[in-house]
CSV table of C-alpha atoms in Angstrom, one decimal:
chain,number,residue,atom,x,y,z
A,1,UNK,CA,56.7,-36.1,-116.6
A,2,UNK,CA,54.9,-33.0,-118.0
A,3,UNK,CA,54.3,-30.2,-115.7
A,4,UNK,CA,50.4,-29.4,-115.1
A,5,UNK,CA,48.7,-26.2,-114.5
A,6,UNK,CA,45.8,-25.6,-112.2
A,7,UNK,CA,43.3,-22.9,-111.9
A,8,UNK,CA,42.0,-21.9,-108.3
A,9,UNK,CA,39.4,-19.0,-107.8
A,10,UNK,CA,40.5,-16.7,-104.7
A,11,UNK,CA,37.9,-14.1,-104.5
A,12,UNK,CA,36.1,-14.3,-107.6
A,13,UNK,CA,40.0,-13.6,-109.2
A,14,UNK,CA,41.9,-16.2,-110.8
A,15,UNK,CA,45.0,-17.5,-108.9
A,16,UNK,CA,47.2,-20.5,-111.2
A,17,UNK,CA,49.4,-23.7,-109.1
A,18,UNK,CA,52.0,-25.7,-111.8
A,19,UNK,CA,52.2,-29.4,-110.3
A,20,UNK,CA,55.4,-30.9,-111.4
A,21,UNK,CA,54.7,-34.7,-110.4
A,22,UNK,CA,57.6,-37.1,-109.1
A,23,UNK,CA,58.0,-40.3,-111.4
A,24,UNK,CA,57.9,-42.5,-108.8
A,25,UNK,CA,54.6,-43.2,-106.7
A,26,UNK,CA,54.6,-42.3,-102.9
A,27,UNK,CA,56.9,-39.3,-102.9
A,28,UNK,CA,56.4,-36.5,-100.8
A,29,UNK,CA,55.0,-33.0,-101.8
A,30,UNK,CA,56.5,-29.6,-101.6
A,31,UNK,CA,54.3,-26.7,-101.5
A,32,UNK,CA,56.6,-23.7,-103.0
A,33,UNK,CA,55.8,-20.2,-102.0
A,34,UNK,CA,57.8,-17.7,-103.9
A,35,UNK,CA,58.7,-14.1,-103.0
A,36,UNK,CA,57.3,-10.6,-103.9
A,37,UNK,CA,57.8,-10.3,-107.9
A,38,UNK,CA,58.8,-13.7,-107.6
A,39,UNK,CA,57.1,-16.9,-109.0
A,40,UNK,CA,56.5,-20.4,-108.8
A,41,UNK,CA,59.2,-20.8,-111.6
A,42,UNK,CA,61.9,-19.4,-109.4
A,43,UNK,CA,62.2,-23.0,-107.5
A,44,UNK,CA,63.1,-24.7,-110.9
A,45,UNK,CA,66.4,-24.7,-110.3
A,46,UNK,CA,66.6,-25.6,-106.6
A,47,UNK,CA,64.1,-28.8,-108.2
A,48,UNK,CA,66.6,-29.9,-110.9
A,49,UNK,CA,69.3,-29.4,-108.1
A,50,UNK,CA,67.1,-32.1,-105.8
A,51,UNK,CA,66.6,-34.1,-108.7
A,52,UNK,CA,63.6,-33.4,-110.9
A,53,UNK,CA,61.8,-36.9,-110.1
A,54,UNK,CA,62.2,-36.8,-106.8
A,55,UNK,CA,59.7,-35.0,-105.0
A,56,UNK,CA,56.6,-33.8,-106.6
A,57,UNK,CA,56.1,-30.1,-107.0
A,58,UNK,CA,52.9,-27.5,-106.2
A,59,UNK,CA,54.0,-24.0,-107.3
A,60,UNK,CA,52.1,-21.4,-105.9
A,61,UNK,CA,51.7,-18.2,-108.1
A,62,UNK,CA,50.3,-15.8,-105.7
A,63,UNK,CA,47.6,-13.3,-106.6
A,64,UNK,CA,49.4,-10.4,-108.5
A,65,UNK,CA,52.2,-12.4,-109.5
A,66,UNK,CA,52.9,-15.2,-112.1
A,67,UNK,CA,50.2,-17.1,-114.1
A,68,UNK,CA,47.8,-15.2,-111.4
A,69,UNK,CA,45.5,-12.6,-112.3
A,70,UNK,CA,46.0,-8.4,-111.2
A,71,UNK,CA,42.8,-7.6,-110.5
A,72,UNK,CA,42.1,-4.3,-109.4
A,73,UNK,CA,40.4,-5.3,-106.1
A,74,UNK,CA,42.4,-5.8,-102.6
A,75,UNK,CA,40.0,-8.7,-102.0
A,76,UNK,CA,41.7,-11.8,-103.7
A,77,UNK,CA,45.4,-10.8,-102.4
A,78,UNK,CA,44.1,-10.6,-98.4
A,79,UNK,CA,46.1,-12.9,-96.0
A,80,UNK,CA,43.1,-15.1,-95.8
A,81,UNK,CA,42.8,-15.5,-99.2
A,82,UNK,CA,46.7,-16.1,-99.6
A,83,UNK,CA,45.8,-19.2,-96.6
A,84,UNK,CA,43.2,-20.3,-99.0
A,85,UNK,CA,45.4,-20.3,-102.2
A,86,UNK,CA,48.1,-22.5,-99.7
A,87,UNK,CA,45.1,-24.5,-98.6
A,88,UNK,CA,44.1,-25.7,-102.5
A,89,UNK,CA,47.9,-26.3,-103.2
A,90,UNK,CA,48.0,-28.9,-100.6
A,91,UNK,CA,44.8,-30.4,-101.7
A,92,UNK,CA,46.3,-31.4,-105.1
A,93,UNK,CA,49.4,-33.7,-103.0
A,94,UNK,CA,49.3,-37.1,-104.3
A,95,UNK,CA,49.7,-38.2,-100.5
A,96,UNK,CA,48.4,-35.5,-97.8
A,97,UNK,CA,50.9,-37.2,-94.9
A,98,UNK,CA,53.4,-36.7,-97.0
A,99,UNK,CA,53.9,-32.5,-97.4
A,100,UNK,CA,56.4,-30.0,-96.8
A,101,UNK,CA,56.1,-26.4,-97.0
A,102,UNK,CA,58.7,-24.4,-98.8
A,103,UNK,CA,58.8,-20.7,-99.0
A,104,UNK,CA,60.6,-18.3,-99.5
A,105,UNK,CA,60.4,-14.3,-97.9
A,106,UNK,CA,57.2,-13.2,-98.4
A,107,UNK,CA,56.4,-16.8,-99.6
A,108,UNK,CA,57.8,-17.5,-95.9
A,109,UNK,CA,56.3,-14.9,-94.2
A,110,UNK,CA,53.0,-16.0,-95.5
A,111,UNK,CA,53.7,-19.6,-94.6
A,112,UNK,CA,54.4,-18.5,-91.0
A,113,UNK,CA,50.7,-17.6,-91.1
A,114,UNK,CA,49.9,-20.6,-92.9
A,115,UNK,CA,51.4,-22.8,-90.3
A,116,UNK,CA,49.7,-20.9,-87.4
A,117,UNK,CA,45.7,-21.7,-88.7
A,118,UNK,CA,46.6,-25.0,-90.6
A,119,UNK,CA,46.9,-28.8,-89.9
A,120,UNK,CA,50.4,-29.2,-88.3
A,121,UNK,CA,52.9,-30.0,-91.6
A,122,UNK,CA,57.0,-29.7,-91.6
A,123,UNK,CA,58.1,-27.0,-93.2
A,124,UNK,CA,61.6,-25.0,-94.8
A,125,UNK,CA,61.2,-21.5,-94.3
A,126,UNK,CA,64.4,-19.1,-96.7
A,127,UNK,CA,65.0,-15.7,-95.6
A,128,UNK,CA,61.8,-15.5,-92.7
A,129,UNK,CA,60.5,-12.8,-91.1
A,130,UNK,CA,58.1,-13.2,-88.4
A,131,UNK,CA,57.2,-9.4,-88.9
A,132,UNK,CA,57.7,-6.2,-87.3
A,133,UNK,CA,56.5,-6.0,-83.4
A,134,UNK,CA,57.0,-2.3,-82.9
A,135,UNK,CA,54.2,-0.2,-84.2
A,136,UNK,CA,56.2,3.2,-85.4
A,137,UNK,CA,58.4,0.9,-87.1
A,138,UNK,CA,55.7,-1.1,-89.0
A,139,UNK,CA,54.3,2.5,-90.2
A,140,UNK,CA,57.4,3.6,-91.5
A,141,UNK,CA,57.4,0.0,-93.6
A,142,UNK,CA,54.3,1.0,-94.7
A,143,UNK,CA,55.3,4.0,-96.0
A,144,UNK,CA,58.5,3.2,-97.8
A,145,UNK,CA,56.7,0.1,-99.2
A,146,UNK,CA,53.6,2.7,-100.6
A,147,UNK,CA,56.5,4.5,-102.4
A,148,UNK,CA,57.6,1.5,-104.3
A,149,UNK,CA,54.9,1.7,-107.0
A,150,UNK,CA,53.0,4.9,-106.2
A,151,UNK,CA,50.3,5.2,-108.8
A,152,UNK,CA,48.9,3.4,-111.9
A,153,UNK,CA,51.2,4.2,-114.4
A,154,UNK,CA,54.3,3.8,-112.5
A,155,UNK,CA,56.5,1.7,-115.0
A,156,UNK,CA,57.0,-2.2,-114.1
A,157,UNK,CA,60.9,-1.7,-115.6
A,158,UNK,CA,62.1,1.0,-113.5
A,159,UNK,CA,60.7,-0.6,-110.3
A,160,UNK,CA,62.6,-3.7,-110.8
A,161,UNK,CA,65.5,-2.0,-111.9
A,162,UNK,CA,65.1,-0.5,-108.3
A,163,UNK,CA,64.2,-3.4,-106.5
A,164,UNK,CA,67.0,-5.3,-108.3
A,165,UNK,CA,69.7,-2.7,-106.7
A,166,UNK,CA,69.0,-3.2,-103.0
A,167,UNK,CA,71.7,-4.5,-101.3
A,168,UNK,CA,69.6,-8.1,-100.6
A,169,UNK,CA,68.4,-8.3,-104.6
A,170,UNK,CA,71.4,-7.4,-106.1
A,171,UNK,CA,73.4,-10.8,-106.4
A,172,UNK,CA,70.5,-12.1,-108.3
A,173,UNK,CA,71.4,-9.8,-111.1
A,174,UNK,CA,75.1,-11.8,-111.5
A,175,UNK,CA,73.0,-15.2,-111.3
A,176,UNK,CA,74.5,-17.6,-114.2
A,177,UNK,CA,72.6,-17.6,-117.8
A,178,UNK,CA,70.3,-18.1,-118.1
A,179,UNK,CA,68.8,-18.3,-114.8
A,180,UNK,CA,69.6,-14.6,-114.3
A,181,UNK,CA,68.1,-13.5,-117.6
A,182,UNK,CA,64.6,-15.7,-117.0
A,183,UNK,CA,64.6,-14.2,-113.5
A,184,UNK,CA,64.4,-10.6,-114.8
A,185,UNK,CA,62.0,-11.4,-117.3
A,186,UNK,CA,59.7,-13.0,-115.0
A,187,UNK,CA,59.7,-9.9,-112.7
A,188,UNK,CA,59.2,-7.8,-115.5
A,189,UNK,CA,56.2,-9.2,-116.7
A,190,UNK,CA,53.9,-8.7,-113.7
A,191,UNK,CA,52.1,-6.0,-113.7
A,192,UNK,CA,52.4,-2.6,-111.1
A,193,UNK,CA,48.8,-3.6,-109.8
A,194,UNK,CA,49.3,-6.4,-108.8
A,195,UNK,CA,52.5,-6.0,-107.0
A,196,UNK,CA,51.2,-2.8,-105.6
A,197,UNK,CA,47.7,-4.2,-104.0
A,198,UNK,CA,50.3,-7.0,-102.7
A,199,UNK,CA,52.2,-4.6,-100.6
A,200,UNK,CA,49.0,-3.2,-99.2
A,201,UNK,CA,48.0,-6.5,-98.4
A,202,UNK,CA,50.6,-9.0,-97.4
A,203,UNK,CA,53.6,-6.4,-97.1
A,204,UNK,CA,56.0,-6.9,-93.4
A,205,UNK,CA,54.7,-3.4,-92.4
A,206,UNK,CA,51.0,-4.9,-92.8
A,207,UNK,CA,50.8,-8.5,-91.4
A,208,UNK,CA,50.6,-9.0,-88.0
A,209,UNK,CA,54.0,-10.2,-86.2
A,210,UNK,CA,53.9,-13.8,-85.1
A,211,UNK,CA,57.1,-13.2,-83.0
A,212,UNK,CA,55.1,-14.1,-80.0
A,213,UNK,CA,53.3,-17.1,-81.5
A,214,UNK,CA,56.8,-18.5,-82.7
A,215,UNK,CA,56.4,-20.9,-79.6
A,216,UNK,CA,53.2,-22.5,-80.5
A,217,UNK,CA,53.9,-23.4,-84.1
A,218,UNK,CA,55.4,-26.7,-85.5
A,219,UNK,CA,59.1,-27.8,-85.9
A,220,UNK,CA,60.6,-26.2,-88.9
A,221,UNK,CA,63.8,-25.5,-90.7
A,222,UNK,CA,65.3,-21.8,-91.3
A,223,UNK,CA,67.3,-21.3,-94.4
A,224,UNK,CA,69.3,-18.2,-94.5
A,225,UNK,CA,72.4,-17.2,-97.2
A,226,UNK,CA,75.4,-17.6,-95.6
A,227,UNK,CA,76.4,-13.7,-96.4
A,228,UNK,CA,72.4,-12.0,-95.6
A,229,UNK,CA,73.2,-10.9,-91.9
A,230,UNK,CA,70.3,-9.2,-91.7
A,231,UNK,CA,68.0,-12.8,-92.3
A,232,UNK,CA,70.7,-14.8,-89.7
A,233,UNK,CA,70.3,-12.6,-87.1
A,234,UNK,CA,66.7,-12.5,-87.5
A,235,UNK,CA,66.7,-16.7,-88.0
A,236,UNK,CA,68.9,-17.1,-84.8
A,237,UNK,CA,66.2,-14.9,-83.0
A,238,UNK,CA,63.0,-17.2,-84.0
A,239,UNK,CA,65.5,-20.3,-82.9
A,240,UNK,CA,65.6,-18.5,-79.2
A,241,UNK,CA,61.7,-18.7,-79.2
A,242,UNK,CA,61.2,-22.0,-80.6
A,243,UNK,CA,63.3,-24.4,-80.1
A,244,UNK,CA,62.2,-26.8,-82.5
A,245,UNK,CA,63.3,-24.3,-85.0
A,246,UNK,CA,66.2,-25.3,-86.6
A,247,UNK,CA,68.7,-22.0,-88.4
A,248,UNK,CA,70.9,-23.4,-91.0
A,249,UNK,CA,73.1,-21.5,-93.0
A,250,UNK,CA,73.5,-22.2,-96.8
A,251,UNK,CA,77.6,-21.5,-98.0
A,252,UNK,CA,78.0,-19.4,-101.0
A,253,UNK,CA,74.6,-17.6,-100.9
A,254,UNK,CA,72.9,-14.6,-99.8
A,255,UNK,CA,69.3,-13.4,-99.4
A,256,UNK,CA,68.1,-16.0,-102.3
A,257,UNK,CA,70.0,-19.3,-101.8
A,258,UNK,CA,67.5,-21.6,-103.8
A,259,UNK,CA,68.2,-19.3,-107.0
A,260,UNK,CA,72.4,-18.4,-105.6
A,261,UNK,CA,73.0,-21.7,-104.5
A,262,UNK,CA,70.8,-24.4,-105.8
A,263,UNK,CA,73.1,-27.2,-105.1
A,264,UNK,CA,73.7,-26.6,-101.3
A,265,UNK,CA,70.2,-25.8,-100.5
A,266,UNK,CA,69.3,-28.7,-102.2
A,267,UNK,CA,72.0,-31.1,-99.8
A,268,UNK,CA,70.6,-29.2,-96.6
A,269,UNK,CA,66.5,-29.5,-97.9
A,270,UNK,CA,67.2,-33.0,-98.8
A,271,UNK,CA,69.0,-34.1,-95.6
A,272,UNK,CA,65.6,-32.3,-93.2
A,273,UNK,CA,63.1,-33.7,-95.7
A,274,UNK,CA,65.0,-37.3,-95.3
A,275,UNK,CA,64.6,-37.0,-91.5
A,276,UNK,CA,61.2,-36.4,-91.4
């Protein structure tokens, strides 16, 4: 069945949501939250992995990002406009008692927020952050984030060529064709606005932490790469302050594992979405 786009307004700026429907009536929803420079597209493979019928799809495109618009204003790309963007996804599931959350980093780190204001909802959570609780450390985020895409005319190729060669990005450049060549595209086509005004509003050094509201939110799973140490330690801390959080690790992967490992993120999604 054909994919369908959706226009939301966030702000007076236009956001865009792809809805890939299941072919068979009844199935649950996925709400997928991509991660900074990501977009929605970036869970295609992880959906041909579960089976492209299976499940229906609501691809978020966050402001900046995507489909979505780069509008000059900070407005549309606030935290409580992201909730709102989340907020229409959901409205557009076939079955609202049947939805799962699914994001990944920021898309996760957003959803942690999400989860916090909303209607109680299951949820996978890749590579999550709760955020940073000490305040010289969030600063010093801040800062290093600010330098990422200092001005207007900083050029969208030689910040992904950065961002590509951190140490957590850079398997996703030796991602199989042509995956890894649609990947680089797609981060090459937003534009430095957009991503910038992002960071300003929804970067780690930014949001609030939730570490201390971990306890209060609903059962969910934590997906982390095998390999990412940095995003299993962090995933085995949220488990010691929830226990209905559940830390999985997914073989062969590292900070990405629905674009490095489709096929055993798919088995572990499928088995926690099958238990629900």
């Amino acid at each position: 069945m054909r994919a369908r786009l959706i226009e939301v307004l966030v702000a007076g700026s236009q956001a865009t949501l792809t809805f890939h429907p299941a072919a068979k009536e009844g199935s649950p929803t996925l709400i997928a939250l991509h991660g900074f420079t990501g977009s929605g597209e970036d869970f295609l493979p992880l959906r041909s992995s579960l089976g492209a019928d299976s499940f229906n799809w609501v691809c978020v495109d966050f402001m900046g990002h995507g489909r979505s618009q780069s509008p000059d204003s900070l407005d549309p790309y606030l935290l409580v406009n992201a909730l709102s963007l989340i907020d229409a996804a959901r409205s557009f599931a076939p079955d609202p008692h049947q939805v799962c959350l699914l994001g990944y980093s920021m898309g996760a780190r957003v959803g942690l927020h999400y989860l916090k204001w909303a209607t109680p909802m299951p949820a996978v959570l890749i590579a999550a952050n709760p955020g940073i609780d000490n305040a010289e450390e969030r600063s010093k985020r801040r800062q290093r984030d600010g330098l990422l895409i200092s001005g207007p005319d900083a050029s969208i190729n030689d910040f992904c060529d950065q961002w590509e060669a951190q140490d957590l990005i850079r398997p996703q450049t030796q991602l199989p064709e042509p995956i890894k060549s649609e990947l680089a595209a797609r981060r090459r086509q937003n534009d430095p606005i957009g991503l910038r005004n992002t960071l300003l509003a929804l970067g780690s050094g930014v949001l609030p932490s939730l570490w201390a509201d971990l306890a209060k939110l609903p059962p969910a799973l934590c997906l982390f790469g095998q390999e990412d140490d940095k995003f299993q330690q962090i995933a085995r801390s949220m488990q010691r302050e929830h226990s209905g959080l559940e830390a999985i690790a997914v073989p062969g992967s590292g900070h990405a594992p629905h674009l490095e490992a489709p096929e055993a993120t798919a088995a572990v999604l499928s088995n926690f979405l099958l238990s629900r």
